[in-house]
């Protein structure tokens, strides 16, 4: 069975690199037209992926509701109404709670959580009208387990999981499915600066014995937006090599 997304339009936030870039590639290979939105590098990433299908890159900071709105208008003008939304853009500003400033808290919540609200609200109405939509929010296992030094990040990802379930219940009757993917320790720019001892300790906790790749996450997302997942909504799919179970 192959996944066929021919005729579908997808938007991936934070798609210029890392996990979002891999997701965009998979969606293109499945036949979707794919818009990449990112605060930097979106046009270049879209050009780079254009050999796989129709792409469009849009520069937008997802934490700015005005830029989010403009990006959606631009994507729908270039590619058509959005059927598939992947809320992937995310940042970390780690630090222990007692030293964490308001700025670290607010910026992480704005990009990782509020942006998903702004983006989803804008595209959900059209999906509901057309009686078809797939939304996947990229959370984190840290949103399930918590993590030292990541009170802001864990709160944002736990919030994103709650948001996923609430919106899944609201939109289900219109055949708009909303799920979350919670990656574990994935080898991207976000994790490359971890000290060697931390990296080794983390590896010891992964039963499958390796870090995840952006492709590992992208494959789960592809499943959730495909017909294979027609009866799945409000779920959190953990992609972590067995780290959290
Ligand atoms: P990354 O740092 O490689 O890529 C994130 C992308 O988001 C970048 O292209 C960046 O420019 C973009 N971005 C950041 N702030 C933005 C903003 N305000 N507006 C628009 N775009 C913005 O990170 P990675 O690893 O690919 O992460 C993707 C998602 O996966 C994030 O939500 C992250 O929290 C999540 N995740 C990553 C894990 C990992 O181990 N790498 C583990 C669990 C979750």
Coordinates of C-alpha atoms and ligand atoms in Angstrom, one line a residue:
X1 CA 0.0 0.0 0.0
X2 CA 1.4 3.4 -0.9
X3 CA 0.5 6.8 0.3
X4 CA -1.0 9.0 -2.4
X5 CA -1.5 12.7 -1.5
X6 CA -2.0 13.8 -5.1
X7 CA -4.2 16.9 -5.2
X8 CA -3.5 17.8 -1.6
X9 CA -1.8 21.0 -0.4
X10 CA 0.3 20.9 2.7
X11 CA 2.0 23.6 4.8
X12 CA 4.9 22.8 7.0
X13 CA 6.1 25.4 9.5
X14 CA 9.8 25.5 10.3
X15 CA 10.3 23.4 7.2
X16 CA 13.6 24.9 6.1
X17 CA 15.7 22.3 7.9
X18 CA 15.7 19.4 10.3
X19 CA 12.5 17.5 11.0
X20 CA 10.3 19.9 9.1
X21 CA 12.5 19.6 6.0
X22 CA 12.2 15.8 6.1
X23 CA 8.4 16.0 6.5
X24 CA 8.2 18.4 3.5
X25 CA 10.2 15.9 1.4
X26 CA 8.0 13.0 2.3
X27 CA 4.8 14.9 1.6
X28 CA 6.2 15.9 -1.8
X29 CA 7.2 12.3 -2.7
X30 CA 3.6 11.3 -1.9
X31 CA 2.3 13.8 -4.5
X32 CA 1.2 16.8 -2.3
X33 CA 2.0 20.4 -3.2
X34 CA 4.1 21.6 -0.3
X35 CA 4.6 25.1 1.2
X36 CA 7.5 25.6 3.5
X37 CA 7.2 28.4 6.0
X38 CA 10.2 29.4 8.1
X39 CA 11.7 32.5 9.7
X40 CA 14.8 31.9 7.6
X41 CA 15.8 29.7 4.6
X42 CA 12.3 28.9 3.3
X43 CA 12.7 30.0 -0.3
X44 CA 16.0 28.1 -0.5
X45 CA 14.6 25.0 1.0
X46 CA 11.6 25.1 -1.3
X47 CA 13.9 25.5 -4.3
X48 CA 16.1 22.6 -3.2
X49 CA 13.0 20.3 -2.8
X50 CA 11.4 21.4 -6.0
X51 CA 12.7 18.4 -7.9
X52 CA 10.3 16.2 -5.9
X53 CA 7.2 18.2 -6.8
X54 CA 5.5 21.6 -6.6
X55 CA 6.8 23.7 -3.7
X56 CA 6.6 27.3 -2.4
X57 CA 8.7 28.9 0.3
X58 CA 7.3 31.7 2.5
X59 CA 9.3 33.7 5.1
X60 CA 7.2 34.1 8.3
X61 CA 7.8 34.2 12.0
X62 CA 5.1 32.0 13.4
X63 CA 5.1 33.8 16.7
X64 CA 3.8 36.9 14.9
X65 CA 0.0 36.4 14.2
X66 CA 0.1 39.0 11.4
X67 CA 2.9 37.2 9.6
X68 CA 1.1 33.9 10.1
X69 CA -2.0 35.3 8.4
X70 CA 0.0 36.7 5.5
X71 CA 1.8 33.4 5.0
X72 CA -1.4 31.5 4.8
X73 CA -2.9 33.9 2.3
X74 CA 0.2 33.7 0.2
X75 CA 0.4 29.9 0.3
X76 CA -3.3 29.6 -0.6
X77 CA -2.8 32.0 -3.5
X78 CA 0.2 30.1 -4.8
X79 CA -0.8 26.4 -4.2
X80 CA -4.6 26.4 -3.3
X81 CA -6.5 25.8 -0.1
X82 CA -4.5 24.1 2.7
X83 CA -5.6 20.5 3.4
X84 CA -2.6 19.4 5.6
X85 CA -1.0 21.5 8.3
X86 CA 2.1 20.5 10.1
X87 CA 2.8 22.7 13.1
X88 CA 6.5 21.9 13.4
X89 CA 8.4 25.1 14.1
X90 CA 10.0 25.0 17.5
X91 CA 12.7 26.4 19.7
X92 CA 14.5 25.7 23.0
X93 CA 15.7 28.3 25.5
X94 CA 16.9 25.9 28.2
X95 CA 17.8 26.8 31.8
X96 CA 17.0 25.8 35.3
X97 CA 13.7 27.3 36.6
X98 CA 15.3 29.6 39.2
X99 CA 17.4 31.3 36.6
X100 CA 14.8 31.3 33.8
X101 CA 13.7 34.8 32.7
X102 CA 10.4 35.8 31.4
X103 CA 11.9 36.2 27.9
X104 CA 12.9 32.6 27.8
X105 CA 9.5 31.5 29.0
X106 CA 7.5 33.8 26.7
X107 CA 9.5 33.2 23.5
X108 CA 9.3 29.4 23.8
X109 CA 5.6 29.4 24.5
X110 CA 5.0 31.8 21.6
X111 CA 6.8 29.7 19.0
X112 CA 6.0 26.2 20.3
X113 CA 2.4 26.7 21.4
X114 CA 0.7 30.0 20.6
X115 CA 1.8 29.7 16.9
X116 CA 0.0 26.4 16.6
X117 CA -3.2 28.1 17.8
X118 CA -2.8 31.0 15.3
X119 CA -2.0 28.8 12.4
X120 CA -4.6 26.1 13.1
X121 CA -7.4 28.7 13.6
X122 CA -6.6 30.2 10.2
X123 CA -6.7 26.9 8.2
X124 CA -9.3 25.0 10.2
X125 CA -12.3 26.9 8.8
X126 CA -11.6 26.0 5.2
X127 CA -10.8 22.3 6.1
X128 CA -14.2 22.1 8.0
X129 CA -16.0 23.5 5.0
X130 CA -14.4 21.1 2.6
X131 CA -14.9 18.2 5.1
X132 CA -11.3 17.1 4.9
X133 CA -8.3 18.1 6.8
X134 CA -5.2 16.7 8.6
X135 CA -3.3 18.6 11.2
X136 CA -0.2 17.2 12.9
X137 CA 1.5 19.0 15.8
X138 CA 5.1 18.2 16.5
X139 CA 5.3 17.9 20.3
X140 CA 8.1 16.1 22.2
X141 CA 8.4 13.2 24.7
X142 CA 9.5 16.0 27.1
X143 CA 5.8 17.2 27.0
X144 CA 4.9 13.8 28.5
X145 CA 7.8 13.3 30.9
X146 CA 9.1 16.7 31.8
X147 CA 12.8 17.4 31.8
X148 CA 15.3 19.2 34.0
X149 CA 16.2 22.6 32.6
X150 CA 13.3 22.6 30.2
X151 CA 10.3 23.9 32.2
X152 CA 9.4 26.3 29.4
X153 CA 9.9 23.7 26.6
X154 CA 8.1 20.9 28.5
X155 CA 5.2 23.2 29.3
X156 CA 4.9 24.3 25.7
X157 CA 4.9 20.7 24.4
X158 CA 2.5 19.4 27.1
X159 CA 0.2 22.4 26.1
X160 CA 0.5 21.4 22.5
X161 CA -0.7 17.9 23.4
X162 CA -3.7 19.3 25.3
X163 CA -4.4 21.6 22.4
X164 CA -4.3 18.7 19.9
X165 CA -6.9 16.7 21.9
X166 CA -9.3 19.6 22.4
X167 CA -9.1 20.6 18.7
X168 CA -9.4 16.9 17.6
X169 CA -12.7 16.8 19.5
X170 CA -14.0 20.0 18.0
X171 CA -13.2 19.2 14.4
X172 CA -13.8 15.4 14.2
X173 CA -17.4 15.8 13.0
X174 CA -16.1 17.6 9.9
X175 CA -13.5 14.9 9.1
X176 CA -10.6 17.1 10.2
X177 CA -8.2 14.9 12.1
X178 CA -5.7 16.3 14.6
X179 CA -2.9 14.3 16.0
X180 CA 0.5 14.9 17.6
X181 CA 3.9 13.3 17.1
X182 CA 6.2 13.3 20.0
X183 CA 9.8 12.7 18.9
X184 CA 12.4 11.5 21.4
X185 CA 16.1 12.3 20.8
X186 CA 16.4 13.2 17.1
X187 CA 19.7 14.1 15.4
X188 CA 19.2 17.7 14.2
X189 CA 20.7 21.2 14.8
X190 CA 18.5 21.4 17.9
X191 CA 20.4 18.6 19.6
X192 CA 23.8 18.8 18.1
X193 CA 25.3 21.0 20.8
X194 CA 24.6 18.6 23.7
X195 CA 27.7 17.8 25.6
X196 CA 29.1 14.3 24.9
X197 CA 28.4 12.9 28.3
X198 CA 24.7 14.0 28.1
X199 CA 24.5 12.5 24.6
X200 CA 26.0 9.2 25.9
X201 CA 23.6 9.1 28.9
X202 CA 20.6 9.7 26.6
X203 CA 21.8 6.9 24.2
X204 CA 21.8 4.5 27.1
X205 CA 18.1 5.1 27.6
X206 CA 17.1 4.3 24.0
X207 CA 16.3 0.6 23.6
X208 CA 16.7 0.7 19.8
X209 CA 20.3 1.9 20.5
X210 CA 20.5 4.9 18.2
X211 CA 19.4 8.5 17.9
X212 CA 16.3 9.1 15.7
X213 CA 16.6 10.7 12.3
X214 CA 14.4 13.4 10.9
X215 CA 13.2 10.7 8.5
X216 CA 12.0 8.6 11.4
X217 CA 9.7 11.4 12.4
X218 CA 8.6 12.2 8.9
X219 CA 7.4 8.7 8.3
X220 CA 5.1 8.8 11.3
X221 CA 3.7 12.1 10.0
X222 CA 3.2 10.7 6.6
X223 CA 1.2 7.9 8.1
X224 CA -1.0 10.2 10.1
X225 CA -1.9 12.4 7.1
X226 CA -2.6 9.4 4.8
X227 CA -5.7 7.4 4.3
X228 CA -4.1 4.6 6.4
X229 CA -4.9 6.8 9.5
X230 CA -8.5 7.7 8.6
X231 CA -9.8 6.5 12.0
X232 CA -7.1 8.1 14.2
X233 CA -7.6 11.5 15.9
X234 CA -6.5 13.1 19.1
X235 CA -3.5 10.8 19.5
X236 CA 0.1 11.2 20.4
X237 CA 2.4 9.0 18.4
X238 CA 5.7 8.7 20.2
X239 CA 8.7 8.3 17.9
X240 CA 11.7 7.7 20.2
X241 CA 13.2 4.3 19.7
X242 CA 11.4 3.1 22.8
X243 CA 12.9 5.6 25.2
X244 CA 9.6 6.4 26.9
X245 CA 7.1 3.6 27.5
Ligands
LIG1 P1 15.6 22.7 14.0 O1 16.1 23.8 15.0 O2 16.6 22.0 13.2 O3 14.5 23.3 13.1 C1 13.5 24.1 13.5 C2 13.1 25.0 12.4 O4 12.1 25.9 12.9 C3 14.2 25.9 11.8 O5 14.2 25.9 10.4 C4 13.9 27.3 12.4 O6 14.3 28.4 11.5 C5 12.4 27.2 12.4 N1 11.8 28.2 13.4 C6 12.3 28.5 14.6 N2 11.6 29.6 15.1 C7 10.7 29.9 14.2 C8 9.7 30.9 14.1 N3 9.5 31.8 15.1 N4 9.0 31.0 13.0 C9 9.2 30.2 12.0 N5 10.1 29.2 11.9 C10 10.8 29.1 13.1 O7 14.8 21.8 15.0 P2 14.2 20.3 14.8 O8 15.0 19.4 15.6 O9 14.0 20.0 13.3 O10 12.8 20.5 15.5 C11 11.5 20.5 14.8 C12 10.4 20.3 15.8 O11 10.6 19.0 16.4 C13 10.4 21.3 16.9 O12 9.1 21.6 17.2 C14 11.1 20.6 18.0 O13 10.7 21.1 19.3 C15 10.6 19.2 17.8 N6 11.4 18.2 18.5 C16 12.7 18.0 18.2 C17 13.4 17.0 18.8 C18 14.9 16.8 18.5 O14 15.5 15.9 19.2 N7 15.5 17.4 17.5 C19 12.8 16.2 19.8 C20 11.4 16.4 20.1 C21 10.8 17.4 19.4

